[in-house]
Amino acid sequence: DYVERLIIKEREKTPQKYIQNVKELARELFKRTALPGDEDGLRQVFNSAIKEELHKVERLLDKYDKKPYPGKNVLERGKEIMKQLLNVQDTSEWYNTAYRLRDDFLDYAEEVEDVKHFFDTENTSVSQQQIFDNALEKLEIYEKSKTYLIDEEIHSIVNKMKSIVYQQHPYGQIHLLPDLIDQFVQKFTDLLEMECEPVREVIKSDYQRVVEELQALPFKDQLLTRFKTLFDDLLERIDKVNNFYEAIAMKEESDRVKLRCFKEIEAYIEQEKKKAAKENIMKSGTDIGEAIISGGTKTVYQIKKQKNISVSSIIRGVSTIETEEDINRLVEQLRNRLKEELKEDTIIRLI
């Protein structure tokens, strides 16, 4: 009944050494020993295991998007050979390909164990990845501040950390990183505190200067609380700063906050002057904006504008003075800067 519908295809019997090769690869790659004896069943089971492994590899490769973890080349090479085998459709060719890729598969099986252990979070309290992340974070902090660091000890600590982190196979030395990280944190904290202390004093000094300016003014209570909050915020940030650039920049920021406070104080003073002048004119019945004397002559009073200039903005950088000529040169620089700011209707006030 079915003789005309049957299709018989001859194929070459797979040599036993090829079948044995796949069984050995299954044992080395996937720790599987219970496997089918026939070539079609063995191929199906092995391909299924490869697909599972390929899924794990792709998930691990996602972790490399943002950080330079070790072992990426191992995973990419393993992914390539697994896909190469999966793409083979003919059974005989599949076994030939598996035999040809034997050494590649065995190398992958040996090397991928270190990579998987690196990311393992189930069998250890702290994974190698977490230690590695901590080291990368500290190196990033160092890079942001290295221009300001002249201490040789901290450079030595960082170089030891880099020699491990940037190795192709650092797995055997990652256990050394926690101690190096602790050394770095302690040394960096000490150096940063030395840098922050004078900045902290500048912030306090700037705030005190503002308080002194407000002391004799009748509206001081309206401004003092808000001004204090601005400087308290700076002091809180200087206590939490984790890089030298930000710490040094806060000295300039404090100076700008001080100038802003003085500008607001001036605005209040000007407002009070205008308010008092308006009340006096209205009491005398004189038109606002004019002051009339008995002879009918209009008198115009020119009020000079006050301009606050921070002393630190005039003298920047480090000046070395060894001779009287150096003093004259510095004084000349100050004179020129002040002459640039001085106008006919302006009073300069150094703060």
Tab-separated table of C-alpha atoms in Angstrom:
chain	number	residue	atom	x	y	z
A	1	ASP	CA	0.000	0.000	0.000
A	2	TYR	CA	2.826	2.447	0.808
A	3	VAL	CA	5.581	1.286	-1.511
A	4	GLU	CA	5.272	4.301	-3.821
A	5	ARG	CA	5.299	6.742	-0.908
A	6	LEU	CA	8.446	5.594	0.839
A	7	ILE	CA	11.661	7.589	0.497
A	8	ILE	CA	14.809	5.786	1.486
A	9	LYS	CA	17.966	7.839	1.957
A	10	GLU	CA	21.313	6.211	2.369
A	11	ARG	CA	23.813	7.788	4.718
A	12	GLU	CA	27.229	6.883	5.918
A	13	LYS	CA	27.393	5.380	9.363
A	14	THR	CA	29.050	7.756	11.842
A	15	PRO	CA	32.421	6.395	13.017
A	16	GLN	CA	32.527	5.429	16.667
A	17	LYS	CA	35.348	7.889	17.407
A	18	TYR	CA	33.057	10.780	16.420
A	19	ILE	CA	30.284	9.553	18.703
A	20	GLN	CA	32.768	9.054	21.531
A	21	ASN	CA	34.088	12.589	20.946
A	22	VAL	CA	30.614	14.123	21.447
A	23	LYS	CA	30.082	12.098	24.621
A	24	GLU	CA	33.411	13.343	26.008
A	25	LEU	CA	32.543	16.925	25.095
A	26	ALA	CA	29.171	16.561	26.809
A	27	ARG	CA	30.940	15.389	29.945
A	28	GLU	CA	33.516	18.210	29.906
A	29	LEU	CA	31.146	20.999	28.858
A	30	PHE	CA	27.895	20.111	30.606
A	31	LYS	CA	28.842	17.426	33.160
A	32	ARG	CA	26.474	14.982	31.448
A	33	THR	CA	27.203	11.251	31.352
A	34	ALA	CA	23.761	9.687	30.825
A	35	LEU	CA	23.467	10.051	27.046
A	36	PRO	CA	21.653	8.220	24.207
A	37	GLY	CA	23.621	5.558	22.337
A	38	ASP	CA	22.265	6.304	18.877
A	39	GLU	CA	23.782	9.085	16.818
A	40	ASP	CA	20.523	11.014	16.189
A	41	GLY	CA	19.481	10.977	19.842
A	42	LEU	CA	22.976	11.989	20.974
A	43	ARG	CA	23.046	14.885	18.537
A	44	GLN	CA	19.636	16.091	19.685
A	45	VAL	CA	20.589	16.023	23.378
A	46	PHE	CA	23.934	17.730	22.711
A	47	ASN	CA	22.323	20.495	20.631
A	48	SER	CA	19.747	21.084	23.345
A	49	ALA	CA	22.538	21.461	25.928
A	50	ILE	CA	24.385	23.872	23.627
A	51	LYS	CA	21.280	26.053	23.297
A	52	GLU	CA	20.990	26.261	27.092
A	53	GLU	CA	24.676	27.149	27.388
A	54	LEU	CA	24.349	29.732	24.612
A	55	HIS	CA	21.510	31.417	26.505
A	56	LYS	CA	23.669	31.610	29.660
A	57	VAL	CA	26.583	33.060	27.677
A	58	GLU	CA	24.424	35.786	26.123
A	59	ARG	CA	23.112	36.767	29.562
A	60	LEU	CA	26.676	37.016	30.871
A	61	LEU	CA	27.754	39.111	27.879
A	62	ASP	CA	25.063	41.665	28.772
A	63	LYS	CA	27.080	42.434	31.926
A	64	TYR	CA	29.981	43.734	29.812
A	65	ASP	CA	28.047	46.654	28.333
A	66	LYS	CA	29.164	49.182	30.954
A	67	LYS	CA	32.176	47.677	32.724
A	68	PRO	CA	35.477	46.120	31.550
A	69	TYR	CA	35.055	42.735	33.204
A	70	PRO	CA	37.550	39.982	32.335
A	71	GLY	CA	36.607	36.971	30.206
A	72	LYS	CA	34.583	38.614	27.456
A	73	ASN	CA	36.803	37.079	24.763
A	74	VAL	CA	36.214	33.606	26.236
A	75	LEU	CA	32.450	34.005	26.094
A	76	GLU	CA	32.465	35.455	22.579
A	77	ARG	CA	34.699	32.679	21.284
A	78	GLY	CA	32.483	30.050	22.938
A	79	LYS	CA	29.384	31.658	21.468
A	80	GLU	CA	30.926	31.557	18.000
A	81	ILE	CA	31.834	27.851	18.030
A	82	MET	CA	28.492	26.814	19.554
A	83	LYS	CA	26.560	28.676	16.855
A	84	GLN	CA	28.847	27.197	14.228
A	85	LEU	CA	27.890	23.659	15.321
A	86	LEU	CA	24.191	24.443	15.697
A	87	ASN	CA	24.029	25.736	12.131
A	88	VAL	CA	25.069	22.362	10.685
A	89	GLN	CA	22.008	20.421	9.462
A	90	ASP	CA	23.452	17.204	8.049
A	91	THR	CA	24.153	14.588	10.733
A	92	SER	CA	27.380	13.312	9.238
A	93	GLU	CA	28.710	16.831	8.739
A	94	TRP	CA	27.591	17.744	12.274
A	95	TYR	CA	29.736	14.973	13.806
A	96	ASN	CA	32.663	15.952	11.591
A	97	THR	CA	32.329	19.593	12.731
A	98	ALA	CA	32.120	18.588	16.402
A	99	TYR	CA	35.300	16.562	15.960
A	100	ARG	CA	37.077	19.433	14.196
A	101	LEU	CA	36.061	21.891	16.973
A	102	ARG	CA	37.013	19.504	19.767
A	103	ASP	CA	40.050	21.491	20.985
A	104	ASP	CA	38.118	24.774	20.823
A	105	PHE	CA	35.312	23.297	22.913
A	106	LEU	CA	37.750	21.865	25.469
A	107	ASP	CA	39.572	25.211	25.777
A	108	TYR	CA	36.240	26.953	26.261
A	109	ALA	CA	35.161	24.405	28.913
A	110	GLU	CA	38.369	25.021	30.867
A	111	GLU	CA	38.404	28.830	30.611
A	112	VAL	CA	34.696	29.526	31.098
A	113	GLU	CA	34.755	28.053	34.600
A	114	ASP	CA	36.759	31.037	35.862
A	115	VAL	CA	34.389	33.453	34.126
A	116	LYS	CA	31.292	31.825	35.623
A	117	HIS	CA	32.898	31.751	39.056
A	118	PHE	CA	33.661	35.475	38.684
A	119	PHE	CA	29.947	36.273	38.401
A	120	ASP	CA	28.742	33.594	40.838
A	121	THR	CA	26.651	35.069	43.675
A	122	GLU	CA	25.045	31.870	44.953
A	123	ASN	CA	28.003	29.982	46.386
A	124	THR	CA	29.921	32.900	47.962
A	125	SER	CA	28.990	35.702	50.354
A	126	VAL	CA	30.879	38.225	48.218
A	127	SER	CA	31.417	37.471	44.534
A	128	GLN	CA	34.566	38.338	42.623
A	129	GLN	CA	32.403	40.660	40.520
A	130	GLN	CA	31.401	42.679	43.603
A	131	ILE	CA	35.042	43.027	44.674
A	132	PHE	CA	35.957	44.001	41.105
A	133	ASP	CA	33.153	46.622	41.005
A	134	ASN	CA	34.437	48.128	44.250
A	135	ALA	CA	37.949	48.385	42.795
A	136	LEU	CA	36.638	50.013	39.599
A	137	GLU	CA	34.723	52.552	41.669
A	138	LYS	CA	37.846	53.507	43.623
A	139	LEU	CA	39.888	53.794	40.429
A	140	GLU	CA	37.250	56.118	38.991
A	141	ILE	CA	37.487	58.327	42.083
A	142	TYR	CA	41.272	58.343	41.712
A	143	GLU	CA	41.104	59.335	38.015
A	144	LYS	CA	38.965	62.374	38.851
A	145	SER	CA	41.487	63.590	41.418
A	146	LYS	CA	44.859	62.325	40.208
A	147	THR	CA	45.887	65.787	38.922
A	148	TYR	CA	45.810	67.045	42.523
A	149	LEU	CA	47.499	64.015	44.096
A	150	ILE	CA	51.255	64.235	44.614
A	151	ASP	CA	51.537	61.523	47.268
A	152	GLU	CA	53.663	58.613	46.000
A	153	GLU	CA	52.140	56.052	48.348
A	154	ILE	CA	48.633	56.398	46.921
A	155	HIS	CA	49.997	56.167	43.361
A	156	SER	CA	51.726	52.921	44.308
A	157	ILE	CA	48.497	51.480	45.759
A	158	VAL	CA	46.553	52.420	42.640
A	159	ASN	CA	49.160	50.876	40.327
A	160	LYS	CA	48.868	47.571	42.205
A	161	MET	CA	45.077	47.691	41.837
A	162	LYS	CA	45.367	48.425	38.110
A	163	SER	CA	47.840	45.576	37.581
A	164	ILE	CA	45.113	43.190	38.793
A	165	VAL	CA	41.997	44.836	37.348
A	166	TYR	CA	43.380	45.204	33.828
A	167	GLN	CA	44.822	41.677	33.571
A	168	GLN	CA	43.327	39.348	30.987
A	169	HIS	CA	43.066	36.583	33.610
A	170	PRO	CA	42.967	38.278	37.046
A	171	TYR	CA	40.919	35.589	38.813
A	172	GLY	CA	43.770	34.231	40.934
A	173	GLN	CA	44.666	37.690	42.283
A	174	ILE	CA	41.235	39.235	42.898
A	175	HIS	CA	41.491	38.123	46.549
A	176	LEU	CA	44.263	40.757	46.942
A	177	LEU	CA	41.965	43.634	45.974
A	178	PRO	CA	39.994	44.092	49.265
A	179	ASP	CA	43.171	44.904	51.214
A	180	LEU	CA	44.382	47.303	48.492
A	181	ILE	CA	40.957	48.976	48.445
A	182	ASP	CA	41.111	49.510	52.228
A	183	GLN	CA	44.596	51.027	51.906
A	184	PHE	CA	43.408	53.333	49.140
A	185	VAL	CA	40.328	54.505	51.042
A	186	GLN	CA	42.339	55.288	54.171
A	187	LYS	CA	45.078	57.185	52.325
A	188	PHE	CA	42.690	59.027	50.013
A	189	THR	CA	40.476	60.061	52.953
A	190	ASP	CA	43.455	61.455	54.857
A	191	LEU	CA	44.690	63.451	51.849
A	192	LEU	CA	41.218	64.734	51.014
A	193	GLU	CA	40.640	65.877	54.591
A	194	MET	CA	43.886	67.836	54.470
A	195	GLU	CA	42.612	69.534	51.297
A	196	CYS	CA	39.134	70.169	52.704
A	197	GLU	CA	40.156	71.748	56.011
A	198	PRO	CA	41.314	75.133	54.604
A	199	VAL	CA	38.270	75.186	52.292
A	200	ARG	CA	36.041	74.629	55.312
A	201	GLU	CA	37.697	77.592	57.034
A	202	VAL	CA	37.145	79.778	53.952
A	203	ILE	CA	33.425	78.930	53.983
A	204	LYS	CA	33.168	79.811	57.667
A	205	SER	CA	35.092	83.039	57.104
A	206	ASP	CA	32.856	84.051	54.178
A	207	TYR	CA	29.752	83.410	56.267
A	208	GLN	CA	31.155	85.446	59.144
A	209	ARG	CA	31.837	88.320	56.756
A	210	VAL	CA	28.178	88.254	55.677
A	211	VAL	CA	27.004	88.146	59.302
A	212	GLU	CA	29.144	91.205	60.131
A	213	GLU	CA	27.646	93.069	57.185
A	214	LEU	CA	24.124	92.292	58.380
A	215	GLN	CA	24.768	92.949	62.068
A	216	ALA	CA	23.858	96.639	62.189
A	217	LEU	CA	21.029	96.525	59.648
A	218	PRO	CA	17.390	96.638	60.793
A	219	PHE	CA	16.272	93.927	58.354
A	220	LYS	CA	18.975	91.372	59.285
A	221	ASP	CA	16.440	88.847	60.620
A	222	GLN	CA	14.769	88.711	57.197
A	223	LEU	CA	17.967	87.529	55.508
A	224	LEU	CA	20.206	85.885	58.085
A	225	THR	CA	18.379	82.540	58.306
A	226	ARG	CA	18.403	82.036	54.543
A	227	PHE	CA	22.043	83.102	54.214
A	228	LYS	CA	23.008	80.705	56.984
A	229	THR	CA	21.270	77.871	55.127
A	230	LEU	CA	23.365	78.576	52.014
A	231	PHE	CA	26.655	78.311	53.892
A	232	ASP	CA	25.471	75.354	56.007
A	233	ASP	CA	24.770	73.528	52.751
A	234	LEU	CA	28.357	74.165	51.630
A	235	LEU	CA	29.730	72.863	54.927
A	236	GLU	CA	27.580	69.751	54.679
A	237	ARG	CA	28.756	69.101	51.125
A	238	ILE	CA	32.425	69.594	51.994
A	239	ASP	CA	32.012	66.867	54.627
A	240	LYS	CA	30.672	64.447	51.989
A	241	VAL	CA	32.877	65.371	49.029
A	242	ASN	CA	34.804	62.430	47.514
A	243	ASN	CA	37.118	64.115	45.016
A	244	PHE	CA	39.673	66.909	45.093
A	245	TYR	CA	38.267	68.810	42.132
A	246	GLU	CA	34.926	69.370	43.839
A	247	ALA	CA	36.577	70.264	47.148
A	248	ILE	CA	38.798	72.904	45.547
A	249	ALA	CA	35.913	74.271	43.474
A	250	MET	CA	33.853	74.826	46.623
A	251	LYS	CA	36.224	77.595	47.685
A	252	GLU	CA	35.190	79.529	44.567
A	253	GLU	CA	31.552	78.595	45.150
A	254	SER	CA	31.688	79.992	48.686
A	255	ASP	CA	33.126	83.237	47.348
A	256	ARG	CA	30.257	83.517	44.857
A	257	VAL	CA	27.673	82.827	47.545
A	258	LYS	CA	29.233	85.590	49.625
A	259	LEU	CA	29.015	88.025	46.696
A	260	ARG	CA	25.409	87.057	46.080
A	261	CYS	CA	24.550	87.717	49.727
A	262	PHE	CA	26.195	91.132	49.598
A	263	LYS	CA	24.319	91.955	46.416
A	264	GLU	CA	21.028	91.052	48.053
A	265	ILE	CA	21.902	93.142	51.102
A	266	GLU	CA	22.593	96.117	48.820
A	267	ALA	CA	19.241	95.609	47.115
A	268	TYR	CA	17.494	95.730	50.496
A	269	ILE	CA	19.406	98.855	51.492
A	270	GLU	CA	18.523	100.547	48.202
A	271	GLN	CA	14.896	99.582	48.661
A	272	GLU	CA	14.831	101.029	52.165
A	273	LYS	CA	16.463	104.264	50.949
A	274	LYS	CA	13.863	104.702	48.233
A	275	LYS	CA	11.082	103.972	50.668
A	276	ALA	CA	12.401	106.543	53.187
A	277	ALA	CA	12.951	109.154	50.446
A	278	LYS	CA	9.408	108.665	49.170
A	279	GLU	CA	7.961	109.115	52.653
A	280	ASN	CA	9.982	112.317	53.215
A	281	ILE	CA	8.913	113.819	49.871
A	282	MET	CA	5.283	112.999	50.449
A	283	LYS	CA	5.429	114.622	53.884
A	284	SER	CA	6.908	117.814	52.385
A	285	GLY	CA	4.452	117.847	49.471
A	286	THR	CA	7.276	117.840	46.902
A	287	ASP	CA	6.906	115.959	43.644
A	288	ILE	CA	8.694	112.608	43.745
A	289	GLY	CA	12.068	112.591	41.994
A	290	GLU	CA	12.697	116.292	42.591
A	291	ALA	CA	14.075	118.291	45.493
A	292	ILE	CA	13.137	121.987	45.336
A	293	ILE	CA	15.040	124.524	47.413
A	294	SER	CA	13.716	127.927	48.454
A	295	GLY	CA	15.039	129.765	45.403
A	296	GLY	CA	13.077	127.515	43.063
A	297	THR	CA	16.249	125.883	41.840
A	298	LYS	CA	16.179	122.145	41.258
A	299	THR	CA	19.000	120.251	42.989
A	300	VAL	CA	19.992	116.864	41.548
A	301	TYR	CA	21.851	114.458	43.799
A	302	GLN	CA	24.003	111.870	42.073
A	303	ILE	CA	24.164	108.638	44.040
A	304	LYS	CA	27.153	106.467	43.205
A	305	LYS	CA	26.637	102.785	42.564
A	306	GLN	CA	28.511	100.443	44.894
A	307	LYS	CA	30.303	97.462	43.403
A	308	ASN	CA	31.505	94.582	45.559
A	309	ILE	CA	34.647	92.792	44.419
A	310	SER	CA	36.020	89.712	46.115
A	311	VAL	CA	39.676	89.990	47.105
A	312	SER	CA	40.247	86.396	46.013
A	313	SER	CA	39.062	87.258	42.504
A	314	ILE	CA	41.739	89.965	42.219
A	315	ILE	CA	44.644	87.922	43.510
A	316	ARG	CA	44.534	84.530	41.829
A	317	GLY	CA	47.109	81.800	41.748
A	318	VAL	CA	50.422	81.835	43.573
A	319	SER	CA	52.719	84.835	43.459
A	320	THR	CA	56.355	84.469	44.489
A	321	ILE	CA	57.909	87.614	45.968
A	322	GLU	CA	61.684	87.737	46.339
A	323	THR	CA	62.565	91.303	45.471
A	324	GLU	CA	61.108	94.782	45.659
A	325	GLU	CA	60.538	94.550	41.934
A	326	ASP	CA	58.211	91.585	42.515
A	327	ILE	CA	56.210	93.714	44.956
A	328	ASN	CA	55.942	96.534	42.426
A	329	ARG	CA	54.799	94.128	39.734
A	330	LEU	CA	52.071	92.682	41.976
A	331	VAL	CA	50.909	96.155	43.040
A	332	GLU	CA	50.777	97.218	39.398
A	333	GLN	CA	48.591	94.230	38.552
A	334	LEU	CA	46.218	95.135	41.373
A	335	ARG	CA	46.147	98.770	40.279
A	336	ASN	CA	45.276	97.866	36.690
A	337	ARG	CA	42.538	95.480	37.760
A	338	LEU	CA	40.936	98.026	40.072
A	339	LYS	CA	41.164	100.771	37.430
A	340	GLU	CA	39.240	98.494	35.056
A	341	GLU	CA	36.426	98.184	37.573
A	342	LEU	CA	36.357	101.826	38.723
A	343	LYS	CA	33.834	104.042	36.960
A	344	GLU	CA	32.794	107.657	37.583
A	345	ASP	CA	29.525	106.613	39.220
A	346	THR	CA	30.934	103.581	41.046
A	347	ILE	CA	32.337	102.902	44.483
A	348	ILE	CA	34.488	99.783	44.715
A	349	ARG	CA	34.230	97.759	47.871
A	350	LEU	CA	36.618	94.865	48.513
A	351	ILE	CA	35.064	91.988	50.458
